[in-house]
């Protein structure tokens, strides 16, 4: 690459600023897509490197571009892993099945304030809604299992969860505005 | 118009939650990821949903105890006060023993010599500094290193060497005088 092109590149400082601005969002996003925190961090490194190399060529919204690159890289990693797994399975290797349970462990440090707000918002939910939220998010049970355990129609469980999520989202949005 | 926007937003948030929670079938999940590739709002909804799940998880995870800030979480729990007291007691004991030794060595005729006063001063200073260190440890927020240091009390080699030298000098003086 020529020196004039280098001069146009996004500086490492600018990438660092970009990371400071929405690095946490990007990590949460990649963790949601990959369901694996370690892999999310791995892909995050690749995304930052690509931003450094190609960010200066981006004409659209940089955040949108970074999100798209992140998703593409995550999907690529997943495809490669699937291919690798298939090869290994064909070779009759004993391969442990990757967990179907999403890893929703903390990827972003929670602030004291955020947790307080969410706890307050949870306590404002109806007991039925609180129960479903706890079972689904904290205990990581599927809706089907929850419906079975509570002896409720699946639709009822989904409605309760959906109503609870709307309330929680509003509480967090209000907090973010303040 | 407002209602339809809110409904659309709620629908998107619900889809995002189902994606993050792993409640989508494989083909639905793949279609949603295609949508994410072309729509920044969908990516943002996934980020919000992932962060909401993390917050709820944290809120349930720490229901009773006060939530600590990340910086505090990184520090291991250390019982600083008892260690500080132990240090103070040990330091006083060592200083007392040194003072008795000093008295036996240098004050045989009942009048402390110049060397005795000098050595006494060293012991007093060391004792004072030990007390000061102990009070710092008592004042909480002592680091792990400080606590480890406090738990491992020993008489410094230089102190023993200084006392031995003084003792030798005093004995030589006695011999010369006699």
Tab-separated table of C-alpha atoms in Angstrom:
chain	number	residue	atom	x	y	z
A	1	UNK	CA	0.000	0.000	0.000
A	2	UNK	CA	1.345	3.415	-0.913
A	3	UNK	CA	2.149	6.041	1.663
A	4	UNK	CA	-0.567	8.366	0.319
A	5	UNK	CA	-3.118	5.640	0.863
A	6	UNK	CA	-1.723	5.078	4.357
A	7	UNK	CA	-2.202	8.724	5.102
A	8	UNK	CA	-5.893	8.419	4.282
A	9	UNK	CA	-6.388	5.436	6.544
A	10	UNK	CA	-8.295	5.680	9.763
A	11	UNK	CA	-5.761	6.245	12.488
A	12	UNK	CA	-5.450	3.719	15.345
A	13	UNK	CA	-6.553	6.537	17.660
A	14	UNK	CA	-9.755	7.005	15.650
A	15	UNK	CA	-10.438	3.255	15.818
A	16	UNK	CA	-9.850	3.383	19.564
A	17	UNK	CA	-12.361	6.226	19.803
A	18	UNK	CA	-14.825	4.247	17.735
A	19	UNK	CA	-14.324	1.289	20.050
A	20	UNK	CA	-14.833	3.447	23.121
A	21	UNK	CA	-18.056	4.742	21.571
A	22	UNK	CA	-19.701	1.458	20.742
A	23	UNK	CA	-17.310	-1.354	21.632
A	24	UNK	CA	-19.702	-2.596	24.323
A	25	UNK	CA	-22.578	-2.665	21.838
A	26	UNK	CA	-20.445	-4.560	19.369
A	27	UNK	CA	-19.450	-7.122	21.968
A	28	UNK	CA	-23.059	-7.634	23.029
A	29	UNK	CA	-24.066	-7.961	19.379
A	30	UNK	CA	-21.406	-10.538	18.581
A	31	UNK	CA	-22.161	-12.476	21.753
A	32	UNK	CA	-25.832	-12.563	20.721
A	33	UNK	CA	-24.955	-13.831	17.257
A	34	UNK	CA	-22.311	-16.365	18.241
A	35	UNK	CA	-23.731	-17.335	21.657
A	36	UNK	CA	-20.140	-17.511	22.839
A	37	UNK	CA	-18.232	-14.745	24.565
A	38	UNK	CA	-14.745	-15.964	23.646
A	39	UNK	CA	-15.608	-16.227	19.985
A	40	UNK	CA	-17.274	-12.830	20.137
A	41	UNK	CA	-14.033	-11.281	21.381
A	42	UNK	CA	-12.092	-13.106	18.682
A	43	UNK	CA	-14.333	-11.699	15.961
A	44	UNK	CA	-14.226	-8.278	17.581
A	45	UNK	CA	-10.460	-8.226	17.023
A	46	UNK	CA	-10.944	-9.053	13.355
A	47	UNK	CA	-13.570	-6.319	12.995
A	48	UNK	CA	-11.305	-3.712	14.557
A	49	UNK	CA	-8.461	-4.739	12.262
A	50	UNK	CA	-10.728	-4.471	9.226
A	51	UNK	CA	-11.927	-1.075	10.373
A	52	UNK	CA	-8.339	0.066	10.584
A	53	UNK	CA	-7.578	-1.290	7.116
A	54	UNK	CA	-10.753	-0.384	5.249
A	55	UNK	CA	-12.629	2.115	7.379
A	56	UNK	CA	-11.410	5.051	5.302
A	57	UNK	CA	-13.169	3.617	2.227
A	58	UNK	CA	-16.565	3.570	3.922
A	59	UNK	CA	-19.001	6.099	2.514
A	60	UNK	CA	-22.073	5.006	4.487
A	61	UNK	CA	-22.715	5.251	8.231
A	62	UNK	CA	-19.588	3.809	9.855
A	63	UNK	CA	-21.502	2.180	12.704
A	64	UNK	CA	-23.742	0.395	10.213
A	65	UNK	CA	-20.727	-0.755	8.219
A	66	UNK	CA	-18.987	-2.064	11.322
A	67	UNK	CA	-22.135	-3.960	12.353
A	68	UNK	CA	-22.383	-5.555	8.935
A	69	UNK	CA	-18.710	-6.541	8.913
A	70	UNK	CA	-19.131	-7.952	12.419
A	71	UNK	CA	-22.083	-10.081	11.362
A	72	UNK	CA	-20.320	-11.290	8.219
A	73	UNK	CA	-17.247	-12.272	10.204
A	74	UNK	CA	-19.364	-14.018	12.837
A	75	UNK	CA	-21.232	-15.971	10.190
A	76	UNK	CA	-17.971	-16.863	8.484
A	77	UNK	CA	-16.562	-18.166	11.743
A	78	UNK	CA	-19.702	-20.210	12.320
A	79	UNK	CA	-19.624	-21.647	8.781
A	80	UNK	CA	-15.971	-22.590	9.176
A	81	UNK	CA	-16.731	-24.266	12.458
A	82	UNK	CA	-19.623	-26.181	10.916
A	83	UNK	CA	-17.426	-27.312	8.039
A	84	UNK	CA	-14.682	-28.301	10.421
A	85	UNK	CA	-17.162	-30.241	12.505
A	86	UNK	CA	-18.518	-32.057	9.476
A	87	UNK	CA	-15.013	-33.048	8.436
A	88	UNK	CA	-14.275	-34.288	11.903
A	89	UNK	CA	-17.529	-36.207	12.072
A	90	UNK	CA	-16.775	-37.833	8.744
A	91	UNK	CA	-13.422	-38.876	10.117
A	92	UNK	CA	-15.374	-40.541	12.927
A	93	UNK	CA	-13.945	-38.324	15.585
A	94	UNK	CA	-15.998	-38.071	18.673
A	95	UNK	CA	-17.115	-34.502	18.652
A	96	UNK	CA	-18.964	-32.938	21.514
A	97	UNK	CA	-22.073	-31.170	20.313
A	98	UNK	CA	-21.892	-27.434	20.885
A	99	UNK	CA	-24.283	-26.205	23.465
A	100	UNK	CA	-27.694	-25.134	22.183
A	101	UNK	CA	-28.102	-23.001	25.241
A	102	UNK	CA	-27.235	-19.408	24.486
A	103	UNK	CA	-24.447	-18.007	26.568
A	104	UNK	CA	-25.966	-14.846	27.905
A	105	UNK	CA	-23.362	-14.388	30.586
A	106	UNK	CA	-22.148	-10.869	31.153
A	107	UNK	CA	-20.169	-9.637	28.199
A	108	UNK	CA	-20.508	-6.052	29.202
A	109	UNK	CA	-19.757	-4.939	32.741
A	110	UNK	CA	-23.040	-3.900	34.306
A	111	UNK	CA	-23.021	-0.635	36.108
A	112	UNK	CA	-24.494	-0.489	39.570
A	113	UNK	CA	-27.073	1.957	38.302
A	114	UNK	CA	-28.237	-0.176	35.344
A	115	UNK	CA	-28.733	-3.219	37.528
A	116	UNK	CA	-30.635	-1.110	40.065
A	117	UNK	CA	-32.928	0.238	37.355
A	118	UNK	CA	-33.580	-3.216	35.920
A	119	UNK	CA	-34.190	-4.686	39.365
A	120	UNK	CA	-36.697	-1.923	40.066
A	121	UNK	CA	-38.349	-2.494	36.684
A	122	UNK	CA	-38.581	-6.233	37.407
A	123	UNK	CA	-40.213	-5.562	40.757
A	124	UNK	CA	-42.799	-3.407	38.959
A	125	UNK	CA	-43.853	-6.373	36.785
A	126	UNK	CA	-46.781	-8.542	37.789
A	127	UNK	CA	-45.778	-11.683	39.724
A	128	UNK	CA	-46.742	-13.809	36.706
A	129	UNK	CA	-44.498	-11.780	34.443
A	130	UNK	CA	-41.645	-11.827	36.948
A	131	UNK	CA	-41.869	-15.573	37.123
A	132	UNK	CA	-41.650	-16.015	33.348
A	133	UNK	CA	-38.776	-13.532	33.049
A	134	UNK	CA	-36.849	-15.343	35.761
A	135	UNK	CA	-37.419	-18.754	34.256
A	136	UNK	CA	-36.602	-17.672	30.710
A	137	UNK	CA	-33.637	-15.334	31.178
A	138	UNK	CA	-32.097	-16.246	34.509
A	139	UNK	CA	-32.802	-19.971	34.578
A	140	UNK	CA	-32.458	-20.226	30.820
A	141	UNK	CA	-35.450	-22.476	30.252
A	142	UNK	CA	-37.165	-22.526	26.874
A	143	UNK	CA	-40.711	-21.240	26.537
A	144	UNK	CA	-41.891	-24.780	25.854
A	145	UNK	CA	-40.381	-26.043	29.108
A	146	UNK	CA	-41.760	-23.089	31.062
A	147	UNK	CA	-45.260	-23.705	29.671
A	148	UNK	CA	-44.972	-27.345	30.661
A	149	UNK	CA	-43.718	-26.572	34.172
A	150	UNK	CA	-46.356	-23.940	34.847
A	151	UNK	CA	-49.068	-25.983	33.150
A	152	UNK	CA	-49.979	-23.037	30.969
A	153	UNK	CA	-50.633	-22.752	27.240
A	154	UNK	CA	-47.483	-21.710	25.335
A	155	UNK	CA	-49.319	-18.615	24.067
A	156	UNK	CA	-49.915	-17.396	27.622
A	157	UNK	CA	-46.236	-17.744	28.514
A	158	UNK	CA	-45.235	-15.892	25.350
A	159	UNK	CA	-47.722	-13.099	26.038
A	160	UNK	CA	-46.453	-12.654	29.578
A	161	UNK	CA	-42.860	-12.548	28.415
A	162	UNK	CA	-43.618	-10.121	25.641
A	163	UNK	CA	-45.498	-7.768	27.955
A	164	UNK	CA	-42.690	-7.965	30.510
A	165	UNK	CA	-40.030	-7.219	27.911
A	166	UNK	CA	-41.922	-4.163	26.709
A	167	UNK	CA	-42.029	-2.794	30.256
A	168	UNK	CA	-38.349	-3.517	30.837
A	169	UNK	CA	-37.381	-1.918	27.547
A	170	UNK	CA	-39.336	1.218	28.418
A	171	UNK	CA	-37.655	1.401	31.832
A	172	UNK	CA	-34.193	1.073	30.304
A	173	UNK	CA	-34.996	3.557	27.557
A	174	UNK	CA	-36.201	6.100	30.122
A	175	UNK	CA	-33.031	5.549	32.114
A	176	UNK	CA	-30.879	5.997	29.002
A	177	UNK	CA	-32.645	9.303	28.219
A	178	UNK	CA	-31.914	10.608	31.728
B	1	UNK	CA	-49.403	6.219	12.805
B	2	UNK	CA	-47.694	6.400	16.164
B	3	UNK	CA	-49.282	3.134	17.201
B	4	UNK	CA	-48.193	1.304	14.080
B	5	UNK	CA	-44.618	2.529	14.616
B	6	UNK	CA	-44.696	1.339	18.213
B	7	UNK	CA	-46.173	-1.981	17.164
B	8	UNK	CA	-43.494	-2.424	14.512
B	9	UNK	CA	-40.831	-1.559	17.063
B	10	UNK	CA	-42.306	-4.002	19.572
B	11	UNK	CA	-42.443	-6.691	16.917
B	12	UNK	CA	-38.822	-6.091	16.041
B	13	UNK	CA	-37.795	-6.129	19.701
B	14	UNK	CA	-39.679	-9.367	20.210
B	15	UNK	CA	-38.002	-10.953	17.191
B	16	UNK	CA	-34.642	-9.726	18.433
B	17	UNK	CA	-35.280	-11.219	21.848
B	18	UNK	CA	-36.264	-14.568	20.349
B	19	UNK	CA	-33.094	-14.490	18.239
B	20	UNK	CA	-30.874	-13.638	21.218
B	21	UNK	CA	-32.558	-16.239	23.420
B	22	UNK	CA	-32.135	-18.932	20.780
B	23	UNK	CA	-35.899	-19.373	20.438
B	24	UNK	CA	-35.885	-19.258	16.638
B	25	UNK	CA	-35.815	-22.245	14.361
B	26	UNK	CA	-32.725	-22.524	12.140
B	27	UNK	CA	-34.378	-21.180	8.977
B	28	UNK	CA	-36.046	-18.304	10.814
B	29	UNK	CA	-32.750	-17.471	12.489
B	30	UNK	CA	-30.945	-17.461	9.121
B	31	UNK	CA	-33.613	-15.204	7.620
B	32	UNK	CA	-33.300	-12.851	10.585
B	33	UNK	CA	-29.545	-12.673	10.114
B	34	UNK	CA	-30.065	-11.775	6.465
B	35	UNK	CA	-32.298	-8.979	7.658
B	36	UNK	CA	-29.592	-7.872	10.087
B	37	UNK	CA	-27.122	-7.639	7.219
B	38	UNK	CA	-29.276	-5.073	5.454
B	39	UNK	CA	-30.958	-3.242	8.279
B	40	UNK	CA	-29.168	-1.337	10.995
B	41	UNK	CA	-32.353	-1.036	13.081
B	42	UNK	CA	-32.481	-4.816	13.328
B	43	UNK	CA	-28.856	-4.896	14.504
B	44	UNK	CA	-29.630	-2.241	17.089
B	45	UNK	CA	-32.630	-4.212	18.312
B	46	UNK	CA	-30.395	-7.262	18.768
B	47	UNK	CA	-27.884	-5.198	20.745
B	48	UNK	CA	-30.610	-3.783	22.982
B	49	UNK	CA	-32.065	-7.200	23.524
B	50	UNK	CA	-28.690	-8.756	24.368
B	51	UNK	CA	-27.945	-5.976	26.836
B	52	UNK	CA	-31.389	-6.244	28.389
B	53	UNK	CA	-30.887	-9.975	28.941
B	54	UNK	CA	-27.512	-9.316	30.517
B	55	UNK	CA	-28.991	-6.692	32.839
B	56	UNK	CA	-31.876	-8.934	33.870
B	57	UNK	CA	-29.477	-11.807	34.442
B	58	UNK	CA	-27.295	-9.579	36.640
B	59	UNK	CA	-30.337	-8.236	38.496
B	60	UNK	CA	-31.488	-11.753	39.392
B	61	UNK	CA	-27.948	-12.847	40.077
B	62	UNK	CA	-27.394	-10.308	42.847
B	63	UNK	CA	-30.799	-9.873	44.465
B	64	UNK	CA	-29.958	-9.111	48.079
B	65	UNK	CA	-26.358	-8.021	48.324
B	66	UNK	CA	-25.498	-4.520	47.169
B	67	UNK	CA	-24.141	-4.544	43.632
B	68	UNK	CA	-20.490	-3.641	43.439
B	69	UNK	CA	-18.913	-1.562	40.746
B	70	UNK	CA	-16.698	-3.478	38.265
B	71	UNK	CA	-13.529	-2.046	39.791
B	72	UNK	CA	-14.542	-3.366	43.193
B	73	UNK	CA	-15.544	-6.731	41.770
B	74	UNK	CA	-12.034	-7.173	40.468
B	75	UNK	CA	-10.588	-6.963	43.970
B	76	UNK	CA	-10.533	-10.111	46.074
B	77	UNK	CA	-12.172	-9.803	49.469
B	78	UNK	CA	-9.528	-9.154	52.095
B	79	UNK	CA	-9.924	-8.939	55.855
B	80	UNK	CA	-7.735	-5.896	56.367
B	81	UNK	CA	-8.601	-4.977	59.913
B	82	UNK	CA	-7.669	-8.192	61.700
B	83	UNK	CA	-4.432	-8.333	59.717
B	84	UNK	CA	-3.684	-4.764	60.727
B	85	UNK	CA	-4.258	-5.602	64.385
B	86	UNK	CA	-2.098	-8.709	64.115
B	87	UNK	CA	0.625	-6.577	62.569
B	88	UNK	CA	0.372	-4.014	65.357
B	89	UNK	CA	0.626	-6.663	68.098
B	90	UNK	CA	3.544	-8.397	66.389
B	91	UNK	CA	5.352	-5.113	65.851
B	92	UNK	CA	4.917	-4.122	69.496
B	93	UNK	CA	6.188	-7.522	70.647
B	94	UNK	CA	9.263	-7.300	68.461
B	95	UNK	CA	9.944	-3.725	69.556
B	96	UNK	CA	9.572	-4.749	73.218
B	97	UNK	CA	11.965	-7.660	72.809
B	98	UNK	CA	14.480	-5.407	71.109
B	99	UNK	CA	14.173	-2.835	73.873
B	100	UNK	CA	14.789	-5.498	76.567
B	101	UNK	CA	17.805	-6.858	74.683
B	102	UNK	CA	19.095	-3.346	74.297
B	103	UNK	CA	18.632	-2.637	77.970
B	104	UNK	CA	20.504	-5.800	78.962
B	105	UNK	CA	23.374	-5.086	76.591
B	106	UNK	CA	23.949	-1.399	77.074
B	107	UNK	CA	22.811	-0.396	80.556
B	108	UNK	CA	24.775	-2.617	82.794
B	109	UNK	CA	25.840	0.290	85.023
B	110	UNK	CA	22.323	1.776	85.082
B	111	UNK	CA	23.222	4.759	82.894
B	112	UNK	CA	22.436	4.392	79.197
B	113	UNK	CA	25.532	5.038	77.093
B	114	UNK	CA	25.555	7.130	73.899
B	115	UNK	CA	25.366	3.928	71.803
B	116	UNK	CA	22.425	2.740	73.856
B	117	UNK	CA	20.545	5.969	73.240
B	118	UNK	CA	21.346	5.762	69.511
B	119	UNK	CA	20.173	2.147	69.280
B	120	UNK	CA	17.147	2.980	71.374
B	121	UNK	CA	16.312	5.683	68.848
B	122	UNK	CA	16.511	3.161	65.977
B	123	UNK	CA	14.178	0.822	67.825
B	124	UNK	CA	11.764	3.636	68.605
B	125	UNK	CA	11.705	4.815	64.974
B	126	UNK	CA	11.154	1.291	63.682
B	127	UNK	CA	8.437	0.710	66.227
B	128	UNK	CA	6.758	3.995	65.252
B	129	UNK	CA	6.914	3.181	61.559
B	130	UNK	CA	5.469	-0.260	62.275
B	131	UNK	CA	2.596	1.338	64.189
B	132	UNK	CA	2.026	3.786	61.347
B	133	UNK	CA	1.893	0.924	58.835
B	134	UNK	CA	-0.530	-0.912	61.055
B	135	UNK	CA	-2.803	2.099	61.298
B	136	UNK	CA	-2.763	2.461	57.507
B	137	UNK	CA	-3.818	-1.165	57.251
B	138	UNK	CA	-6.499	-0.505	59.837
B	139	UNK	CA	-7.829	2.411	57.844
B	140	UNK	CA	-9.191	-0.063	55.300
B	141	UNK	CA	-8.634	-0.176	51.538
B	142	UNK	CA	-5.276	-1.814	52.152
B	143	UNK	CA	-4.095	-3.659	49.106
B	144	UNK	CA	-3.558	-7.383	48.958
B	145	UNK	CA	0.179	-6.806	48.786
B	146	UNK	CA	0.164	-4.737	51.940
B	147	UNK	CA	-1.834	-7.350	53.752
B	148	UNK	CA	0.469	-10.109	52.604
B	149	UNK	CA	3.421	-8.056	53.827
B	150	UNK	CA	1.724	-7.464	57.178
B	151	UNK	CA	1.042	-11.152	57.633
B	152	UNK	CA	4.698	-12.003	57.131
B	153	UNK	CA	6.361	-10.090	59.969
B	154	UNK	CA	10.042	-10.636	60.671
B	155	UNK	CA	12.834	-8.606	62.206
B	156	UNK	CA	14.812	-7.032	59.375
B	157	UNK	CA	18.368	-8.324	58.945
B	158	UNK	CA	19.785	-4.801	59.062
B	159	UNK	CA	18.237	-4.339	62.491
B	160	UNK	CA	19.843	-7.506	63.864
B	161	UNK	CA	23.181	-6.619	62.259
B	162	UNK	CA	23.035	-3.108	63.750
B	163	UNK	CA	22.298	-4.452	67.229
B	164	UNK	CA	25.073	-7.028	67.008
B	165	UNK	CA	27.524	-4.344	65.936
B	166	UNK	CA	26.471	-2.125	68.811
B	167	UNK	CA	26.808	-5.002	71.237
B	168	UNK	CA	30.298	-5.767	69.950
B	169	UNK	CA	31.303	-2.097	70.250
B	170	UNK	CA	29.985	-1.903	73.790
B	171	UNK	CA	31.868	-5.045	74.777
B	172	UNK	CA	35.088	-3.692	73.215
B	173	UNK	CA	34.617	-0.399	75.083
B	174	UNK	CA	34.186	-2.321	78.345
B	175	UNK	CA	37.373	-4.261	77.698
B	176	UNK	CA	39.309	-1.071	76.934
B	177	UNK	CA	37.948	0.696	80.016
B	178	UNK	CA	38.765	-2.266	82.259
